[in-house]
CSV table of C-alpha atoms and ligand atoms in Angstrom, one decimal:
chain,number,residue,atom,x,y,z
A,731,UNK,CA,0.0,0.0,0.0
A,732,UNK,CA,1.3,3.6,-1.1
A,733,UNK,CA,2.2,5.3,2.2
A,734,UNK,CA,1.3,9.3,2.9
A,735,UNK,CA,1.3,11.6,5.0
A,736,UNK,CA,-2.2,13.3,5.6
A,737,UNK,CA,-1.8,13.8,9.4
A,738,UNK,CA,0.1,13.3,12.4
A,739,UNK,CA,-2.3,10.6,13.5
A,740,UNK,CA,-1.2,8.5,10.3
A,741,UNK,CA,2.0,8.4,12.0
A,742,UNK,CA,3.0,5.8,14.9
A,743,UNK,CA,5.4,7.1,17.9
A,744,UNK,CA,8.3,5.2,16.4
A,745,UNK,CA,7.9,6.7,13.3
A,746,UNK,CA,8.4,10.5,14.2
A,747,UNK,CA,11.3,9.5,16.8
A,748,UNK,CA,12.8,8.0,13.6
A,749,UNK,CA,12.1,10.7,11.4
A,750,UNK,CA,13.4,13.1,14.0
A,751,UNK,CA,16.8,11.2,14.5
A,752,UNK,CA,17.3,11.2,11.0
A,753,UNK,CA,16.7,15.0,11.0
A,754,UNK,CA,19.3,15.8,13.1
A,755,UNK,CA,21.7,13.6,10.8
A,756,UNK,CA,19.8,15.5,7.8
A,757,UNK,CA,20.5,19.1,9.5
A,758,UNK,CA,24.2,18.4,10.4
A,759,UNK,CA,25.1,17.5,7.0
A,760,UNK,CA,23.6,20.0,5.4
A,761,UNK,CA,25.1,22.2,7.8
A,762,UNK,CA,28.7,20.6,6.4
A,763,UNK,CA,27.6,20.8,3.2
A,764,UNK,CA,27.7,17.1,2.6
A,765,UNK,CA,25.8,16.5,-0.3
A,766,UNK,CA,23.1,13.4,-0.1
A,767,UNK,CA,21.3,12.9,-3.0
A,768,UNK,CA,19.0,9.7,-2.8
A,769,UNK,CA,16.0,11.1,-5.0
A,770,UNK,CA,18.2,11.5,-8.1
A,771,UNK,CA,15.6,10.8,-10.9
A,772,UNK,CA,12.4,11.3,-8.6
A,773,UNK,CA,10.0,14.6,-9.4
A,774,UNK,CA,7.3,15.7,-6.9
A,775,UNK,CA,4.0,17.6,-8.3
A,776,UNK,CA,3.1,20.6,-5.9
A,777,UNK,CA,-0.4,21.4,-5.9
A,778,UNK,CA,-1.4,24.6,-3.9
A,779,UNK,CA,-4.9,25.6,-4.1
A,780,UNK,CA,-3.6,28.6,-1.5
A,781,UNK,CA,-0.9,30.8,-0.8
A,782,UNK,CA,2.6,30.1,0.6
A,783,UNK,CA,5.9,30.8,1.5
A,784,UNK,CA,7.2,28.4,4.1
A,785,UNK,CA,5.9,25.0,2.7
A,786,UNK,CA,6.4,25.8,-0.9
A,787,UNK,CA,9.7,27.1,-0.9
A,788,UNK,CA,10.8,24.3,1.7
A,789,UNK,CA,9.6,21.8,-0.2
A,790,UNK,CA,11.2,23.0,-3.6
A,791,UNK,CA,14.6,23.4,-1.8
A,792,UNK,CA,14.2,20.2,0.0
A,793,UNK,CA,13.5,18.0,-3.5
A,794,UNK,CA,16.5,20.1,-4.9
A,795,UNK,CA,18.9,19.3,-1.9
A,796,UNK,CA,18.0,15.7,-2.2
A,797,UNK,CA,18.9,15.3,-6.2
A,798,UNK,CA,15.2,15.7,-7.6
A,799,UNK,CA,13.0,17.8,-9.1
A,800,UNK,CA,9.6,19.8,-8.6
A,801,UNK,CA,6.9,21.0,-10.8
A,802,UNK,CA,4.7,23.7,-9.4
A,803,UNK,CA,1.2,23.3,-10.2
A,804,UNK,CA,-1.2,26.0,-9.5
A,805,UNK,CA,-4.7,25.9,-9.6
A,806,UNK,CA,-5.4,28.7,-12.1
A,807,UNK,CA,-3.1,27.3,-14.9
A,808,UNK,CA,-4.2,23.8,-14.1
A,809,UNK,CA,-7.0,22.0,-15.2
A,810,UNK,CA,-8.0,21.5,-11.5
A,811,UNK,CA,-9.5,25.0,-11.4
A,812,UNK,CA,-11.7,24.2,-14.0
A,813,UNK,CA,-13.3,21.5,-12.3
A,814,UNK,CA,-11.3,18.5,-13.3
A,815,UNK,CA,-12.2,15.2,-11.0
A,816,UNK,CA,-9.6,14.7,-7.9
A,817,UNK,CA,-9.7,11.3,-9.0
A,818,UNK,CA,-8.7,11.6,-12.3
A,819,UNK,CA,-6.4,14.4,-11.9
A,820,UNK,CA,-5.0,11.9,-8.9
A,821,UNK,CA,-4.6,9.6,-11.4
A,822,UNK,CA,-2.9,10.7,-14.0
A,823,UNK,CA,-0.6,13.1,-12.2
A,824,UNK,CA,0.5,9.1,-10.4
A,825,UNK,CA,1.4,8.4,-13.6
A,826,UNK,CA,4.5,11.3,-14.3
A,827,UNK,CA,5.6,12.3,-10.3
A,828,UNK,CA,6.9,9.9,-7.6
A,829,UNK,CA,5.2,12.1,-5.0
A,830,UNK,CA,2.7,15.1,-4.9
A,831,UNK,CA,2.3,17.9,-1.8
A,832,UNK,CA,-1.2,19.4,-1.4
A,833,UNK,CA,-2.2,22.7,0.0
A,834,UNK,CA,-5.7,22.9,-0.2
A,835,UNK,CA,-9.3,23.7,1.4
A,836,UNK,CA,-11.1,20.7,2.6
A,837,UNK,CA,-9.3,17.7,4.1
A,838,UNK,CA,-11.6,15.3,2.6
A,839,UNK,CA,-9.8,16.5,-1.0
A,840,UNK,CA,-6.6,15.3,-0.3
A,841,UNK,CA,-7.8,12.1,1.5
A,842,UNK,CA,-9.4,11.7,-2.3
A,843,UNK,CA,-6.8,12.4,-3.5
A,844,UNK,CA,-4.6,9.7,-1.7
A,845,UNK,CA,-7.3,7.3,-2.6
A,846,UNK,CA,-7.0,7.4,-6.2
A,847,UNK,CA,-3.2,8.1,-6.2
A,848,UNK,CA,-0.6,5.3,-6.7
A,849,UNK,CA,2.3,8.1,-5.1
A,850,UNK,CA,2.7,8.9,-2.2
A,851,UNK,CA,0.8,12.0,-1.1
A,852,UNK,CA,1.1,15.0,1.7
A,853,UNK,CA,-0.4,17.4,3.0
A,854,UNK,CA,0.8,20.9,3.2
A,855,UNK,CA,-2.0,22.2,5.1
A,856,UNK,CA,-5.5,21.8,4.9
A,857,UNK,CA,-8.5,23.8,6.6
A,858,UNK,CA,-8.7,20.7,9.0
A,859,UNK,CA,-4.6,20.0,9.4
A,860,UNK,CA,-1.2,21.1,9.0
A,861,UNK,CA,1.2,17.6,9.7
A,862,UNK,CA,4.5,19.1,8.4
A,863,UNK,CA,4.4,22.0,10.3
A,864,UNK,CA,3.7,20.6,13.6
A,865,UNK,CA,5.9,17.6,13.6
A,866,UNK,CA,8.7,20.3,12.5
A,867,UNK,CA,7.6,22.0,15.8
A,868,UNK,CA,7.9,19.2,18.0
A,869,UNK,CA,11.1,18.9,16.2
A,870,UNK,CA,12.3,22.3,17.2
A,871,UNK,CA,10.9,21.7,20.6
A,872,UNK,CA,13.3,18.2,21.0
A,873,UNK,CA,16.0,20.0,19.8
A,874,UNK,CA,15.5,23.1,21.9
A,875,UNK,CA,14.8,20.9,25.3
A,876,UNK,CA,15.9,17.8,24.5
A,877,UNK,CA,12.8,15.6,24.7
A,878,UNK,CA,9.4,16.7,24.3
A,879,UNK,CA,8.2,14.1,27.6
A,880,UNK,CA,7.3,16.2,30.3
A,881,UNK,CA,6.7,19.3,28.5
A,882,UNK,CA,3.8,21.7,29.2
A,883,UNK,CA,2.9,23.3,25.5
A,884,UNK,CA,0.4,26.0,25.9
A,885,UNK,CA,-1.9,27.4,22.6
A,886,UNK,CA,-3.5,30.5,22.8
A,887,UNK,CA,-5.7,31.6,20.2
A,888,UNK,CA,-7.8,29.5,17.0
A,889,UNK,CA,-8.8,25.7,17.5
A,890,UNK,CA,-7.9,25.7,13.8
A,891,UNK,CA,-6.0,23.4,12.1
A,892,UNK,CA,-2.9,24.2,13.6
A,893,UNK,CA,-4.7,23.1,17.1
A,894,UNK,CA,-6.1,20.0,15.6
A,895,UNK,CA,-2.3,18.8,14.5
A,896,UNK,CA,-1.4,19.6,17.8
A,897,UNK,CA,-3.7,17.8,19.5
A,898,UNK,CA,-2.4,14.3,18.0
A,899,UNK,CA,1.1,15.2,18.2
A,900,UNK,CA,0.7,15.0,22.1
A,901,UNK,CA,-1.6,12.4,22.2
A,902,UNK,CA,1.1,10.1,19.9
A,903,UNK,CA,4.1,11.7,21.4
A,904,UNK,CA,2.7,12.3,25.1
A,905,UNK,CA,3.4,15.7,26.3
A,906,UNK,CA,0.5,17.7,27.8
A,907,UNK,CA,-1.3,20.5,25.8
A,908,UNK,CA,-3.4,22.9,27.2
A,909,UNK,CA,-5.4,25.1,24.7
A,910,UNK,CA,-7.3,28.8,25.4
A,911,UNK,CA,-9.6,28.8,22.8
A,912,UNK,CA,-12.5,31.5,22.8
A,913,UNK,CA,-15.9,30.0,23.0
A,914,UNK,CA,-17.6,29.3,18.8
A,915,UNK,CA,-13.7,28.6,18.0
A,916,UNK,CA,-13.1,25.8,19.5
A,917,UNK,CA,-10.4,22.7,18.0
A,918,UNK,CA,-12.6,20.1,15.9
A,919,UNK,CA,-14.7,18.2,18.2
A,920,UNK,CA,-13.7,14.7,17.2
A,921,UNK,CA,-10.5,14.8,16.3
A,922,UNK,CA,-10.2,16.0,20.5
A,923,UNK,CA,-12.2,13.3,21.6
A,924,UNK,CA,-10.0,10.9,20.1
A,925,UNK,CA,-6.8,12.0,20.8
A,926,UNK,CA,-8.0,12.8,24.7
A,927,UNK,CA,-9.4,8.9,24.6
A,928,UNK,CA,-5.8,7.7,23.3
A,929,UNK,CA,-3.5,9.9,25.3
A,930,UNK,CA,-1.4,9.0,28.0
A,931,UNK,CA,-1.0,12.6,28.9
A,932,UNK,CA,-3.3,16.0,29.7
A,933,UNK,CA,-5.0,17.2,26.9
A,934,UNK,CA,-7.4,20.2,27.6
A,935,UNK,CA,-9.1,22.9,26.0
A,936,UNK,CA,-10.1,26.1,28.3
A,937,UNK,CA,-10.8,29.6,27.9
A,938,UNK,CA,-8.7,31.8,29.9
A,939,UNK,CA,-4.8,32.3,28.3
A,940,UNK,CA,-3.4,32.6,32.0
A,941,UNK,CA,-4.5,29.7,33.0
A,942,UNK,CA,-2.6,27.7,29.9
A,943,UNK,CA,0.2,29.8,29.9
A,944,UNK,CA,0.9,29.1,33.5
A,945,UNK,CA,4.5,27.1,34.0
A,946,UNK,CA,4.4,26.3,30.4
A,947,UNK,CA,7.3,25.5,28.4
A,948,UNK,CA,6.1,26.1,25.1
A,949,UNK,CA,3.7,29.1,24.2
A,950,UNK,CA,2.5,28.7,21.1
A,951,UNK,CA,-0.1,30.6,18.5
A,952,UNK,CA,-1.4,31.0,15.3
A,953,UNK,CA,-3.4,33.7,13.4
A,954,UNK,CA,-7.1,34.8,14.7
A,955,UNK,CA,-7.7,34.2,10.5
A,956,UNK,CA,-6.8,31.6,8.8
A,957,UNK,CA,-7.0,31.0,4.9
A,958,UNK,CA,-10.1,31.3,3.3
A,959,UNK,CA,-11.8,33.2,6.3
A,960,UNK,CA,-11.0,36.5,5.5
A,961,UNK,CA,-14.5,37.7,5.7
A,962,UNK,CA,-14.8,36.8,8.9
A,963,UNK,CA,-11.8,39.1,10.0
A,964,UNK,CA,-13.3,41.6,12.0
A,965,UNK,CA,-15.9,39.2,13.7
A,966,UNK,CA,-12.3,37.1,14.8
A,967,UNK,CA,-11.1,40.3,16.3
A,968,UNK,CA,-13.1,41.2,18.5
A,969,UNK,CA,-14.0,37.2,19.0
A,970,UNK,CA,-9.9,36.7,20.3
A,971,UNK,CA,-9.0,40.3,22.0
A,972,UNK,CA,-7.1,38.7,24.8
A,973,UNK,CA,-6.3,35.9,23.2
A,974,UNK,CA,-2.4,37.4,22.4
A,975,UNK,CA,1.1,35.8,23.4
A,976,UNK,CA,2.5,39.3,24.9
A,977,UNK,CA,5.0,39.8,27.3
A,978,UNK,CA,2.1,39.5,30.8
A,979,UNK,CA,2.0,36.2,29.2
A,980,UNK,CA,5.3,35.3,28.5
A,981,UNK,CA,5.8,36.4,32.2
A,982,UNK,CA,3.6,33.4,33.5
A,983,UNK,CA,5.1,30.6,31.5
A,984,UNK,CA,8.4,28.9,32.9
A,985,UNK,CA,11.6,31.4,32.7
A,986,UNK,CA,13.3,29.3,29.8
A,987,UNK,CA,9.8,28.9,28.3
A,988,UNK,CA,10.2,29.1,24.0
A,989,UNK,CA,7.9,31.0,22.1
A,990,UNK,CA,6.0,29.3,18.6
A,991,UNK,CA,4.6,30.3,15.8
A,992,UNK,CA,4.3,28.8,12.3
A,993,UNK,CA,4.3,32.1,10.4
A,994,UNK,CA,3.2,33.7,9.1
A,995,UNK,CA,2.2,36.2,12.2
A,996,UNK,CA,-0.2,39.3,12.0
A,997,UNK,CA,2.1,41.6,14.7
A,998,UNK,CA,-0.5,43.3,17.4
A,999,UNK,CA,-3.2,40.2,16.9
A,1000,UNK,CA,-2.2,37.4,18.4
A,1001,UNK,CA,1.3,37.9,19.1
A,1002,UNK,CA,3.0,41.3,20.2
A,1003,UNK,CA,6.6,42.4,18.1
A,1004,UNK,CA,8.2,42.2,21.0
A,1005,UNK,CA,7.7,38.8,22.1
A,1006,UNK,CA,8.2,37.7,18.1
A,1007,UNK,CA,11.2,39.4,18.1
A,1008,UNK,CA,12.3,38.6,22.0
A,1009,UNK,CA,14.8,36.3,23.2
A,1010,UNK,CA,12.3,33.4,24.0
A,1011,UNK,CA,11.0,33.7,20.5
A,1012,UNK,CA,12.3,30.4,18.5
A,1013,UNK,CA,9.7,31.0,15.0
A,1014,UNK,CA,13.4,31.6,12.6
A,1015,UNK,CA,14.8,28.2,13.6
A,1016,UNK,CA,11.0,26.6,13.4
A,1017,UNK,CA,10.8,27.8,9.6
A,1018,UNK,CA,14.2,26.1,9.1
A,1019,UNK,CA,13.4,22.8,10.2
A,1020,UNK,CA,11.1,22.6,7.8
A,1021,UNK,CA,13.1,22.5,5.6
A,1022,UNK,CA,15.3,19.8,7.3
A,1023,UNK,CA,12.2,17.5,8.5
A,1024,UNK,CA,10.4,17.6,5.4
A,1025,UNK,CA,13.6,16.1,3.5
A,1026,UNK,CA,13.4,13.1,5.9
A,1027,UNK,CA,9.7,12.8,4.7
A,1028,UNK,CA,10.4,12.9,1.1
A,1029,UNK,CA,13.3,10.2,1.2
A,1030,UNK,CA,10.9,8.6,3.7
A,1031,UNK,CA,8.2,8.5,1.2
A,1032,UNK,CA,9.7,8.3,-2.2
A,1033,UNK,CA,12.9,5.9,-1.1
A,1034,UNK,CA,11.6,3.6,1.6
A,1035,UNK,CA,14.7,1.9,1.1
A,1036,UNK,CA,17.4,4.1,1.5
B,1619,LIG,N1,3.8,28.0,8.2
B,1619,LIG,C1,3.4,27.8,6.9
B,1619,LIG,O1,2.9,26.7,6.5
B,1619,LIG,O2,3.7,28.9,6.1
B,1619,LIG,P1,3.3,29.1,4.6
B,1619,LIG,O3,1.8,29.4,4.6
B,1619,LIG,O4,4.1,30.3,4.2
B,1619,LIG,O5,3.6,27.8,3.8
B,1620,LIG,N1,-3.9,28.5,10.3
B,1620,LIG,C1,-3.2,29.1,9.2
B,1620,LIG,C2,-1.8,28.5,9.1
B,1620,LIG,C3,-1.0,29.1,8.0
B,1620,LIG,C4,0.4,28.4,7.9
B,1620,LIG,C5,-4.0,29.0,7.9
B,1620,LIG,O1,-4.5,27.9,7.7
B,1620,LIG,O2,-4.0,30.0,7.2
């Protein structure tokens, strides 16, 4: 059976320790400028159906570093935006890549997608989940404290899909997540109910920030708006006043506490400058792990064998 990578609960504990340990080979390397090129040969299809910085470029440079190639296909010039089945575009795109990245809307099109495709296929963020990005933030957080067991991780803000990645990364991985959510914005309703039912640690959702960002060892957030809910921007602002990583905040988490944030960050909303910019802040090296973690995935995905 093709293997992908749709979300964090696809994965089994021993598979992110292993794809962490081989990220820290991955990052030193690179840092030595040892080439490794196992994907010589292999092209991966990236099909973004919204904006990005992070996981495109990470992913292009990632192929690159590992000896492969990338084709960049965008709605608009594709015949996806003119309504051309998932499953036949699934199809036939399995039939000229050894791998595709989706960005897209709803989850259910890339779990489609997967179903017809005879690649391997991941997600780069959907309205329900964003897998590459948090298991690069656990990363950062292993690397940063040396184990992520017995770490508090507070978020602060949306129960979007950020929250909902989050939520089975400590229920696989076992650290303890307490969320501050405001009430109508809650994390999806049965993705907590299973992780809470399968975790060996304290999973939680709450409304008051203090009370998550209390002794915590990880403060994390993510935009009041994500993509695709632009319209609702003004109702989210009032909705989350209070729900901000600022220095009061900061102040109640432990003293070595680290900062998160995927990026990108809307200054003033849900994170102040100065914290972003402050010493606890880790969001520069968090974006560069991308870029080391997702090469484990790719040779993962597309070279089993190596
Ligand atoms: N964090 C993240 O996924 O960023 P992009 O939207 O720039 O890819
Ligand atoms: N929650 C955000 C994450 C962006 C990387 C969004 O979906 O827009």
């Amino acid at each position: 059976m093709t293997k992908h990578l749709l979300t964090i609960s696809g994965l089994t504990k021993a598979e992110i320790d292993a794809t962490f340990e081989k990220t820290r080979v991955f990052k030193q390397r690179q840092k030595r400028g040892i080439p490794h090129t196992p994907l010589i040969g292999k092209t991966i299809g990236l099909i973004f159906e919204k904006a990005s910085t992070r996981t495109r470029v990470s992913f292009e440079v990632a192929m690159y570093q590992l000896g492969g190639n990338v084709i960049f296909i965008s709605q608009r010039d594709s015949q996806i935006g003119r309504g051309e089945p998932i499953k036949d575009t699934a199809r036939v795109l399995s039939r000229y890549v050894d791998g595709i990245v989706i960005r897209t809307f709803g989850h259910e099109i890339v779990e489609e997608f997967a179903h017809y495709s005879s690649v391997p296929v991941i997600n780069g963020l959907t309205d329900l989940h964003h897998p590459c990005q948090v298991l690069t933030d656990v990363f950062t957080i292993v690397e940063k404290k040396g184990s992520c067991k017995g770490i508090k991780v507070a978020w602060i803000g949306d129960g979007n899909n950020m929250a909902n990645s989050w939520i089975e990364a400590a229920a696989r991985l076992g650290f303890d997540l307490m969320l501050a959510c405001p009430d109508g914005y809650l994390p999806d309703k049965n993705i907590l109910a299973k992780a809470k039912k399968e975790a060996g640690s304290k999973i939680e959702v709450v409304n008051d920030p203090k009370k998550v960002a209390k002794d915590a060892d990880v403060l994390n957030t993510d935009v009041w708006a994500s993509m695709g809910q632009e319209e609702e921007t003004e109702k989210r602002k009032k909705a989350f006043k209070g729900y901000q990583i600022n220095s009061e905040i900061l102040k109640l988490a432990k003293k070595d506490a680290i900062v998160m944030h995927c990026l990108p960050a809307h200054r003033g909303e849900e994170i102040t400058d100065e914290v972003l910019e402050g010493a606890n802040s880790v969001v520069f090296d968090q974006a560069e792990n991308r870029l080391h973690v997702q090469k484990v995935i790719l040779e993962k995905l597309l070279h089993p064998e190596a």
